[in-house]
PDB file of C-alpha atoms in Angstrom:
ATOM      1  CA  MET A   1     102.333 165.278 102.706  1.00  0.00           C
ATOM      2  CA  SER A   2     102.873 163.862 106.184  1.00  0.00           C
ATOM      3  CA  THR A   3      99.841 161.564 106.111  1.00  0.00           C
ATOM      4  CA  LEU A   4     101.015 159.268 103.311  1.00  0.00           C
ATOM      5  CA  PRO A   5     103.612 157.294 105.333  1.00  0.00           C
ATOM      6  CA  ILE A   6     101.023 156.783 108.105  1.00  0.00           C
ATOM      7  CA  ILE A   7      98.482 155.382 105.655  1.00  0.00           C
ATOM      8  CA  ILE A   8     101.064 152.990 104.205  1.00  0.00           C
ATOM      9  CA  LEU A   9     102.112 151.860 107.680  1.00  0.00           C
ATOM     10  CA  SER A  10      98.507 151.239 108.711  1.00  0.00           C
ATOM     11  CA  THR A  11      97.817 149.162 105.590  1.00  0.00           C
ATOM     12  CA  THR A  12     100.965 147.109 106.110  1.00  0.00           C
ATOM     13  CA  LEU A  13     100.058 146.317 109.693  1.00  0.00           C
ATOM     14  CA  PHE A  14      96.456 145.415 108.854  1.00  0.00           C
ATOM     15  CA  THR A  15      96.986 143.085 105.901  1.00  0.00           C
ATOM     16  CA  PRO A  16      98.965 140.296 107.669  1.00  0.00           C
ATOM     17  CA  ALA A  17      96.388 140.203 110.461  1.00  0.00           C
ATOM     18  CA  LEU A  18      93.635 139.714 107.884  1.00  0.00           C
ATOM     19  CA  ARG A  19      95.581 136.913 106.201  1.00  0.00           C
ATOM     20  CA  GLN A  20      96.166 135.203 109.533  1.00  0.00           C
ATOM     21  CA  ASN A  21      92.438 135.193 110.283  1.00  0.00           C
ATOM     22  CA  GLN A  22      91.732 133.705 106.866  1.00  0.00           C
ATOM     23  CA  THR A  23      94.339 130.999 107.455  1.00  0.00           C
ATOM     24  CA  ASP A  24      92.881 130.126 110.852  1.00  0.00           C
ATOM     25  CA  ASP A  25      89.555 129.319 109.194  1.00  0.00           C
ATOM     26  CA  LEU A  26      91.091 126.648 106.949  1.00  0.00           C
ATOM     27  CA  PRO A  27      90.992 122.921 107.811  1.00  0.00           C
ATOM     28  CA  GLN A  28      94.284 121.562 109.126  1.00  0.00           C
ATOM     29  CA  TYR A  29      95.223 118.820 106.674  1.00  0.00           C
ATOM     30  CA  GLY A  30      94.794 117.975 103.018  1.00  0.00           C
ATOM     31  CA  ILE A  31      96.474 114.976 101.462  1.00  0.00           C
ATOM     32  CA  VAL A  32      97.858 114.260  97.984  1.00  0.00           C
ATOM     33  CA  LEU A  33      98.038 110.660  96.764  1.00  0.00           C
ATOM     34  CA  SER A  34     100.300 109.862  93.817  1.00  0.00           C
ATOM     35  CA  GLY A  35      99.729 107.317  91.118  1.00  0.00           C
ATOM     36  CA  GLY A  36     101.812 104.157  90.876  1.00  0.00           C
ATOM     37  CA  GLY A  37      99.721 101.150  89.886  1.00  0.00           C
ATOM     38  CA  ALA A  38      99.762  98.439  92.540  1.00  0.00           C
ATOM     39  CA  LEU A  39     102.119 100.577  94.647  1.00  0.00           C
ATOM     40  CA  GLY A  40      99.105 102.827  95.258  1.00  0.00           C
ATOM     41  CA  PHE A  41      97.784 100.221  97.695  1.00  0.00           C
ATOM     42  CA  ALA A  42     100.324 101.748 100.108  1.00  0.00           C
ATOM     43  CA  HIS A  43      98.085 104.816 100.361  1.00  0.00           C
ATOM     44  CA  ILE A  44      95.533 102.704 102.213  1.00  0.00           C
ATOM     45  CA  GLY A  45      98.072 101.716 104.870  1.00  0.00           C
ATOM     46  CA  ALA A  46      99.228 105.319 105.213  1.00  0.00           C
ATOM     47  CA  LEU A  47      95.636 106.525 105.674  1.00  0.00           C
ATOM     48  CA  LEU A  48      95.113 103.850 108.321  1.00  0.00           C
ATOM     49  CA  ALA A  49      98.164 105.077 110.272  1.00  0.00           C
ATOM     50  CA  LEU A  50      96.909 108.668 110.070  1.00  0.00           C
ATOM     51  CA  GLU A  51      93.482 107.553 111.265  1.00  0.00           C
ATOM     52  CA  GLU A  52      94.965 105.686 114.247  1.00  0.00           C
ATOM     53  CA  ALA A  53      96.971 108.795 115.153  1.00  0.00           C
ATOM     54  CA  GLY A  54      93.773 110.844 115.236  1.00  0.00           C
ATOM     55  CA  ILE A  55      94.810 113.008 112.277  1.00  0.00           C
ATOM     56  CA  GLU A  56      91.749 114.184 110.404  1.00  0.00           C
ATOM     57  CA  ILE A  57      92.040 114.579 106.638  1.00  0.00           C
ATOM     58  CA  SER A  58      89.646 117.178 105.262  1.00  0.00           C
ATOM     59  CA  MET A  59      90.390 116.932 101.540  1.00  0.00           C
ATOM     60  CA  VAL A  60      92.133 114.665  99.056  1.00  0.00           C
ATOM     61  CA  SER A  61      93.749 115.165  95.671  1.00  0.00           C
ATOM     62  CA  GLY A  62      94.967 112.194  93.673  1.00  0.00           C
ATOM     63  CA  ALA A  63      96.391 110.925  90.404  1.00  0.00           C
ATOM     64  CA  SER A  64      95.820 107.535  88.799  1.00  0.00           C
ATOM     65  CA  MET A  65      95.695 104.856  91.548  1.00  0.00           C
ATOM     66  CA  GLY A  66      95.747 107.726  94.039  1.00  0.00           C
ATOM     67  CA  SER A  67      92.513 108.987  92.499  1.00  0.00           C
ATOM     68  CA  MET A  68      90.898 105.577  93.024  1.00  0.00           C
ATOM     69  CA  VAL A  69      91.899 105.430  96.681  1.00  0.00           C
ATOM     70  CA  GLY A  70      91.055 109.106  97.136  1.00  0.00           C
ATOM     71  CA  ALA A  71      87.561 108.722  95.699  1.00  0.00           C
ATOM     72  CA  MET A  72      86.821 105.770  97.970  1.00  0.00           C
ATOM     73  CA  TYR A  73      88.124 107.615 101.016  1.00  0.00           C
ATOM     74  CA  THR A  74      86.181 110.805 100.340  1.00  0.00           C
ATOM     75  CA  TYR A  75      83.049 108.770  99.640  1.00  0.00           C
ATOM     76  CA  GLY A  76      83.300 107.503 103.204  1.00  0.00           C
ATOM     77  CA  TYR A  77      85.128 104.175 103.171  1.00  0.00           C
ATOM     78  CA  SER A  78      87.598 103.669 106.007  1.00  0.00           C
ATOM     79  CA  PRO A  79      91.012 102.181 105.192  1.00  0.00           C
ATOM     80  CA  LYS A  80      89.934  98.837 106.683  1.00  0.00           C
ATOM     81  CA  GLU A  81      86.791  98.855 104.553  1.00  0.00           C
ATOM     82  CA  MET A  82      88.939  99.532 101.486  1.00  0.00           C
ATOM     83  CA  ILE A  83      91.067  96.469 102.287  1.00  0.00           C
ATOM     84  CA  ALA A  84      87.883  94.405 102.592  1.00  0.00           C
ATOM     85  CA  ILE A  85      86.745  95.674  99.170  1.00  0.00           C
ATOM     86  CA  ILE A  86      90.083  94.689  97.601  1.00  0.00           C
ATOM     87  CA  GLU A  87      89.619  91.168  98.931  1.00  0.00           C
ATOM     88  CA  LYS A  88      85.924  90.880  98.083  1.00  0.00           C
ATOM     89  CA  GLU A  89      86.379  92.212  94.538  1.00  0.00           C
ATOM     90  CA  LYS A  90      89.687  90.305  94.113  1.00  0.00           C
ATOM     91  CA  LEU A  91      91.353  93.511  92.943  1.00  0.00           C
ATOM     92  CA  TYR A  92      94.727  91.853  93.412  1.00  0.00           C
ATOM     93  CA  LYS A  93      94.093  89.802  90.245  1.00  0.00           C
ATOM     94  CA  ASN A  94      94.991  91.269  86.864  1.00  0.00           C
ATOM     95  CA  SER A  95      92.022  89.456  85.351  1.00  0.00           C
ATOM     96  CA  LYS A  96      89.666  91.536  87.508  1.00  0.00           C
ATOM     97  CA  ILE A  97      91.148  94.862  86.352  1.00  0.00           C
ATOM     98  CA  PHE A  98      92.406  94.462  82.790  1.00  0.00           C
ATOM     99  CA  ASN A  99      90.299  93.443  79.805  1.00  0.00           C
ATOM    100  CA  PHE A 100      93.046  92.718  77.304  1.00  0.00           C
ATOM    101  CA  HIS A 101      92.162  92.596  73.618  1.00  0.00           C
ATOM    102  CA  LEU A 102      93.951  92.882  70.307  1.00  0.00           C
ATOM    103  CA  LEU A 103      91.442  94.967  68.348  1.00  0.00           C
ATOM    104  CA  SER A 104      92.279  98.383  69.763  1.00  0.00           C
ATOM    105  CA  ARG A 105      95.333 100.265  68.588  1.00  0.00           C
ATOM    106  CA  SER A 106      95.257 102.710  71.493  1.00  0.00           C
ATOM    107  CA  GLY A 107      95.734 100.411  74.496  1.00  0.00           C
ATOM    108  CA  LEU A 108      96.086  96.795  75.590  1.00  0.00           C
ATOM    109  CA  SER A 109      92.951  96.997  77.732  1.00  0.00           C
ATOM    110  CA  ASP A 110      89.673  98.871  77.714  1.00  0.00           C
ATOM    111  CA  HIS A 111      87.969 100.102  80.912  1.00  0.00           C
ATOM    112  CA  LYS A 112      84.957  97.781  81.028  1.00  0.00           C
ATOM    113  CA  LYS A 113      86.073  95.800  84.080  1.00  0.00           C
ATOM    114  CA  VAL A 114      87.210  98.913  85.966  1.00  0.00           C
ATOM    115  CA  LYS A 115      83.844 100.561  85.194  1.00  0.00           C
ATOM    116  CA  LYS A 116      81.951  97.585  86.636  1.00  0.00           C
ATOM    117  CA  ILE A 117      84.050  97.704  89.807  1.00  0.00           C
ATOM    118  CA  LEU A 118      83.494 101.439  90.223  1.00  0.00           C
ATOM    119  CA  ASP A 119      79.746 100.996  89.692  1.00  0.00           C
ATOM    120  CA  ARG A 120      79.659  98.467  92.523  1.00  0.00           C
ATOM    121  CA  ILE A 121      81.777 100.346  95.069  1.00  0.00           C
ATOM    122  CA  LEU A 122      80.779 103.956  94.294  1.00  0.00           C
ATOM    123  CA  PRO A 123      76.980 104.386  94.230  1.00  0.00           C
ATOM    124  CA  VAL A 124      77.382 108.071  93.279  1.00  0.00           C
ATOM    125  CA  ASP A 125      78.766 109.625  90.096  1.00  0.00           C
ATOM    126  CA  SER A 126      79.231 113.217  91.208  1.00  0.00           C
ATOM    127  CA  PHE A 127      82.137 114.922  92.967  1.00  0.00           C
ATOM    128  CA  ASP A 128      79.568 116.968  94.884  1.00  0.00           C
ATOM    129  CA  SER A 129      78.028 113.815  96.402  1.00  0.00           C
ATOM    130  CA  LEU A 130      81.259 112.861  98.167  1.00  0.00           C
ATOM    131  CA  LYS A 131      81.584 113.525 101.899  1.00  0.00           C
ATOM    132  CA  LEU A 132      84.915 115.343 101.564  1.00  0.00           C
ATOM    133  CA  PHE A 133      86.443 117.610  98.923  1.00  0.00           C
ATOM    134  CA  PHE A 134      88.089 115.475  96.251  1.00  0.00           C
ATOM    135  CA  ALA A 135      90.101 116.435  93.181  1.00  0.00           C
ATOM    136  CA  LEU A 136      92.017 114.480  90.574  1.00  0.00           C
ATOM    137  CA  SER A 137      94.429 115.149  87.748  1.00  0.00           C
ATOM    138  CA  MET A 138      94.081 113.841  84.213  1.00  0.00           C
ATOM    139  CA  THR A 139      96.058 114.585  81.067  1.00  0.00           C
ATOM    140  CA  ASN A 140      94.411 116.185  78.047  1.00  0.00           C
ATOM    141  CA  PHE A 141      96.078 114.151  75.313  1.00  0.00           C
ATOM    142  CA  ILE A 142      95.315 116.702  72.594  1.00  0.00           C
ATOM    143  CA  GLU A 143      96.674 119.807  74.315  1.00  0.00           C
ATOM    144  CA  LEU A 144      99.196 117.818  76.402  1.00  0.00           C
ATOM    145  CA  GLU A 145      98.073 119.705  79.511  1.00  0.00           C
ATOM    146  CA  THR A 146      97.044 118.692  82.986  1.00  0.00           C
ATOM    147  CA  GLU A 147      93.403 119.220  83.841  1.00  0.00           C
ATOM    148  CA  TYR A 148      91.991 119.035  87.363  1.00  0.00           C
ATOM    149  CA  SER A 149      88.450 118.095  88.229  1.00  0.00           C
ATOM    150  CA  CYS A 150      86.806 118.551  91.614  1.00  0.00           C
ATOM    151  CA  SER A 151      83.106 119.228  90.964  1.00  0.00           C
ATOM    152  CA  GLY A 152      80.215 118.185  88.775  1.00  0.00           C
ATOM    153  CA  ASN A 153      79.236 114.818  87.356  1.00  0.00           C
ATOM    154  CA  ARG A 154      81.030 112.004  85.509  1.00  0.00           C
ATOM    155  CA  LEU A 155      83.121 111.181  88.584  1.00  0.00           C
ATOM    156  CA  LYS A 156      83.767 107.566  87.618  1.00  0.00           C
ATOM    157  CA  GLU A 157      84.620 108.407  84.029  1.00  0.00           C
ATOM    158  CA  LYS A 158      87.193 110.920  85.257  1.00  0.00           C
ATOM    159  CA  ILE A 159      88.680 108.421  87.703  1.00  0.00           C
ATOM    160  CA  MET A 160      89.179 106.062  84.766  1.00  0.00           C
ATOM    161  CA  ALA A 161      90.738 108.900  82.764  1.00  0.00           C
ATOM    162  CA  SER A 162      93.084 109.733  85.623  1.00  0.00           C
ATOM    163  CA  SER A 163      94.096 106.056  85.735  1.00  0.00           C
ATOM    164  CA  ALA A 164      94.450 105.404  82.001  1.00  0.00           C
ATOM    165  CA  ILE A 165      98.139 104.461  81.810  1.00  0.00           C
ATOM    166  CA  PRO A 166      99.172 105.144  78.183  1.00  0.00           C
ATOM    167  CA  SER A 167      99.530 101.995  76.049  1.00  0.00           C
ATOM    168  CA  VAL A 168      98.169  99.874  78.905  1.00  0.00           C
ATOM    169  CA  PHE A 169      94.647 101.361  78.933  1.00  0.00           C
ATOM    170  CA  GLU A 170      92.806 103.020  76.109  1.00  0.00           C
ATOM    171  CA  PRO A 171      92.384 106.803  76.545  1.00  0.00           C
ATOM    172  CA  VAL A 172      89.049 107.889  78.000  1.00  0.00           C
ATOM    173  CA  VAL A 173      87.166 110.239  75.704  1.00  0.00           C
ATOM    174  CA  ILE A 174      85.237 113.029  77.468  1.00  0.00           C
ATOM    175  CA  ASN A 175      83.521 115.697  75.364  1.00  0.00           C
ATOM    176  CA  ASP A 176      85.429 114.463  72.294  1.00  0.00           C
ATOM    177  CA  ILE A 177      88.793 114.887  74.056  1.00  0.00           C
ATOM    178  CA  PRO A 178      90.958 111.824  74.816  1.00  0.00           C
ATOM    179  CA  TYR A 179      92.399 111.793  78.337  1.00  0.00           C
ATOM    180  CA  VAL A 180      95.174 109.629  79.764  1.00  0.00           C
ATOM    181  CA  ASP A 181      96.722 109.047  83.170  1.00  0.00           C
ATOM    182  CA  GLY A 182      97.008 112.155  85.335  1.00  0.00           C
ATOM    183  CA  GLY A 183     100.446 111.002  86.417  1.00  0.00           C
ATOM    184  CA  VAL A 184     101.841 111.666  82.955  1.00  0.00           C
ATOM    185  CA  MET A 185     102.067 115.392  83.721  1.00  0.00           C
ATOM    186  CA  ASP A 186     101.125 115.763  87.394  1.00  0.00           C
ATOM    187  CA  ASN A 187     101.525 112.683  89.553  1.00  0.00           C
ATOM    188  CA  LEU A 188     101.374 114.712  92.790  1.00  0.00           C
ATOM    189  CA  PRO A 189      98.438 117.081  92.152  1.00  0.00           C
ATOM    190  CA  ILE A 190      98.955 119.635  94.889  1.00  0.00           C
ATOM    191  CA  GLU A 191      97.423 122.504  92.929  1.00  0.00           C
ATOM    192  CA  PRO A 192      93.722 121.644  93.570  1.00  0.00           C
ATOM    193  CA  ILE A 193      94.083 121.846  97.374  1.00  0.00           C
ATOM    194  CA  LYS A 194      96.784 124.522  97.642  1.00  0.00           C
ATOM    195  CA  GLY A 195      95.469 127.382  99.756  1.00  0.00           C
ATOM    196  CA  LYS A 196      92.452 125.333 100.891  1.00  0.00           C
ATOM    197  CA  CYS A 197      94.106 123.806 103.980  1.00  0.00           C
ATOM    198  CA  LYS A 198      96.830 124.774 106.440  1.00  0.00           C
ATOM    199  CA  LYS A 199      99.151 121.844 105.755  1.00  0.00           C
ATOM    200  CA  ILE A 200      99.576 119.502 102.793  1.00  0.00           C
ATOM    201  CA  ILE A 201     100.693 115.893 103.226  1.00  0.00           C
ATOM    202  CA  ALA A 202     102.030 114.325 100.007  1.00  0.00           C
ATOM    203  CA  ILE A 203     102.508 110.570  99.653  1.00  0.00           C
ATOM    204  CA  ASP A 204     104.612 109.524  96.667  1.00  0.00           C
ATOM    205  CA  VAL A 205     104.592 105.775  96.019  1.00  0.00           C
ATOM    206  CA  CYS A 206     106.758 106.212  92.896  1.00  0.00           C
ATOM    207  CA  ALA A 207     109.684 107.693  94.796  1.00  0.00           C
ATOM    208  CA  ALA A 208     111.354 104.282  94.802  1.00  0.00           C
ATOM    209  CA  SER A 209     111.375 102.775  91.326  1.00  0.00           C
ATOM    210  CA  LYS A 210     114.310 100.394  91.002  1.00  0.00           C
ATOM    211  CA  LYS A 211     112.207  97.312  90.276  1.00  0.00           C
ATOM    212  CA  THR A 212     109.883  98.522  87.532  1.00  0.00           C
ATOM    213  CA  GLY A 213     111.763  96.395  85.019  1.00  0.00           C
ATOM    214  CA  THR A 214     113.759  97.146  81.893  1.00  0.00           C
ATOM    215  CA  ARG A 215     112.382  94.355  79.724  1.00  0.00           C
ATOM    216  CA  GLY A 216     108.957  94.064  78.138  1.00  0.00           C
ATOM    217  CA  LYS A 217     107.081  96.774  76.215  1.00  0.00           C
ATOM    218  CA  VAL A 218     104.719  97.772  79.014  1.00  0.00           C
ATOM    219  CA  LYS A 219     107.403  97.847  81.716  1.00  0.00           C
ATOM    220  CA  ILE A 220     109.800  99.819  79.542  1.00  0.00           C
ATOM    221  CA  GLY A 221     107.066 102.353  78.803  1.00  0.00           C
ATOM    222  CA  TYR A 222     106.139 102.609  82.453  1.00  0.00           C
ATOM    223  CA  ARG A 223     109.748 103.046  83.518  1.00  0.00           C
ATOM    224  CA  ALA A 224     110.187 105.850  80.998  1.00  0.00           C
ATOM    225  CA  GLY A 225     107.107 107.460  82.524  1.00  0.00           C
ATOM    226  CA  LEU A 226     108.627 107.196  85.999  1.00  0.00           C
ATOM    227  CA  ALA A 227     111.727 109.025  84.780  1.00  0.00           C
ATOM    228  CA  MET A 228     109.533 111.909  83.633  1.00  0.00           C
ATOM    229  CA  MET A 229     107.570 111.838  86.899  1.00  0.00           C
ATOM    230  CA  LYS A 230     110.762 112.287  88.897  1.00  0.00           C
ATOM    231  CA  GLN A 231     111.537 115.490  87.067  1.00  0.00           C
ATOM    232  CA  ILE A 232     107.987 116.807  87.317  1.00  0.00           C
ATOM    233  CA  ASN A 233     107.568 115.852  90.975  1.00  0.00           C
ATOM    234  CA  ALA A 234     110.595 117.842  92.114  1.00  0.00           C
ATOM    235  CA  GLY A 235     108.637 121.090  91.949  1.00  0.00           C
ATOM    236  CA  GLN A 236     105.549 119.532  93.524  1.00  0.00           C
ATOM    237  CA  ILE A 237     107.475 118.087  96.450  1.00  0.00           C
ATOM    238  CA  ALA A 238     108.763 121.534  97.352  1.00  0.00           C
ATOM    239  CA  GLN A 239     105.179 122.719  97.848  1.00  0.00           C
ATOM    240  CA  ALA A 240     104.241 119.986 100.332  1.00  0.00           C
ATOM    241  CA  ASP A 241     104.555 120.585 104.062  1.00  0.00           C
ATOM    242  CA  TYR A 242     105.079 116.879 104.699  1.00  0.00           C
ATOM    243  CA  TYR A 243     106.436 114.526 102.032  1.00  0.00           C
ATOM    244  CA  ILE A 244     106.475 110.737 102.449  1.00  0.00           C
ATOM    245  CA  GLY A 245     108.469 108.786  99.869  1.00  0.00           C
ATOM    246  CA  LEU A 246     108.127 105.184 101.171  1.00  0.00           C
ATOM    247  CA  ASP A 247     111.549 103.934 100.087  1.00  0.00           C
ATOM    248  CA  LYS A 248     110.798 100.321 101.056  1.00  0.00           C
ATOM    249  CA  LEU A 249     108.463 100.061  98.074  1.00  0.00           C
ATOM    250  CA  GLU A 250     111.511  99.748  95.808  1.00  0.00           C
ATOM    251  CA  GLN A 251     111.346  95.960  96.185  1.00  0.00           C
ATOM    252  CA  TYR A 252     107.974  95.948  94.399  1.00  0.00           C
ATOM    253  CA  SER A 253     106.777  97.047  90.978  1.00  0.00           C
ATOM    254  CA  PRO A 254     103.588  98.845  89.888  1.00  0.00           C
ATOM    255  CA  PHE A 255     102.391  95.485  88.535  1.00  0.00           C
ATOM    256  CA  ASP A 256     102.643  93.557  91.833  1.00  0.00           C
ATOM    257  CA  PHE A 257      98.908  93.580  92.538  1.00  0.00           C
ATOM    258  CA  LYS A 258      99.072  90.148  94.167  1.00  0.00           C
ATOM    259  CA  LYS A 259     101.400  91.553  96.828  1.00  0.00           C
ATOM    260  CA  TYR A 260      98.845  94.119  98.000  1.00  0.00           C
ATOM    261  CA  LYS A 261      99.060  93.060 101.654  1.00  0.00           C
ATOM    262  CA  ALA A 262     102.798  93.689 101.850  1.00  0.00           C
ATOM    263  CA  ILE A 263     102.429  96.975  99.976  1.00  0.00           C
ATOM    264  CA  ILE A 264      99.671  98.179 102.301  1.00  0.00           C
ATOM    265  CA  GLN A 265     101.835  97.241 105.273  1.00  0.00           C
ATOM    266  CA  ILE A 266     104.748  99.304 103.934  1.00  0.00           C
ATOM    267  CA  GLY A 267     102.433 102.304 103.638  1.00  0.00           C
ATOM    268  CA  TYR A 268     101.223 101.769 107.188  1.00  0.00           C
ATOM    269  CA  GLU A 269     104.667 101.309 108.730  1.00  0.00           C
ATOM    270  CA  GLY A 270     106.164 104.126 106.671  1.00  0.00           C
ATOM    271  CA  MET A 271     103.552 106.607 107.852  1.00  0.00           C
ATOM    272  CA  LYS A 272     103.848 105.415 111.472  1.00  0.00           C
ATOM    273  CA  GLN A 273     107.591 106.037 111.325  1.00  0.00           C
ATOM    274  CA  TYR A 274     107.116 109.425 109.686  1.00  0.00           C
ATOM    275  CA  LEU A 275     104.701 110.477 112.449  1.00  0.00           C
ATOM    276  CA  LYS A 276     107.294 109.508 115.051  1.00  0.00           C
ATOM    277  CA  GLU A 277     109.820 111.714 113.305  1.00  0.00           C
ATOM    278  CA  HIS A 278     107.296 114.573 113.010  1.00  0.00           C
ATOM    279  CA  PRO A 279     105.387 114.589 116.326  1.00  0.00           C
ATOM    280  CA  GLU A 280     104.077 118.086 115.607  1.00  0.00           C
ATOM    281  CA  MET A 281     101.676 116.535 113.098  1.00  0.00           C
ATOM    282  CA  VAL A 282      99.905 114.636 115.861  1.00  0.00           C
ATOM    283  CA  ASN A 283     100.160 117.269 118.578  1.00  0.00           C
ATOM    284  CA  LYS A 284      98.329 119.821 116.448  1.00  0.00           C
TER     285      LYS A 284
END
């Protein structure tokens, strides 16, 4: 009879120590990159500021444009190399990204031009060939559920699925299932890296959305999507250790691809300021 409390006490004392050891083995930082069309260029500036501060990112999870930037980063491109790719590929021009046509009923553009760009800048087509852990979110348009992918093949196809803004791009069909933009249901995909790193940094380029426009079919649809994202993101934000909202992006819209330099600069300056306000991020 007298041994039971001792056994319980011993177990209680031992378990936290075991958990602490497991936590110590994890990499320090993982980062989550939201979707947001052209606003996603800000992720590149933010990554550059983190790099200059000596903060090592061990894993990335992204949605939509965040999945594009995340895939490039985990493949091995530095932020400066990504800027050079934008300029070389002229990714600031709508004509280089969208292939508008009137024949499809499911989207204004197909993915042919995006596929060609991905084939040029990503020589691999497997998550397992990337240098860092990478995950993305995409929306199963049949079940209306978020699906995460972080291993196996068809990397580029899944990036296109994660970036398939409804009504703008056609859905991407994988194994007979149509997928659309991951941001529809999870624009800050924290789940794939939760528990895999000590601290999660979340960058939300859709936090400021005043200038998305209230006229035009595409802009109205996108703005409605942003309203849903705000509700969904509230729970995701609470799970991040560090959340960067980049309020100065409110002067730009997700369609301002030509203003990529200014958008990148806002990401850079915003992260620099955030690091000043959170010196513990650098000191660790």
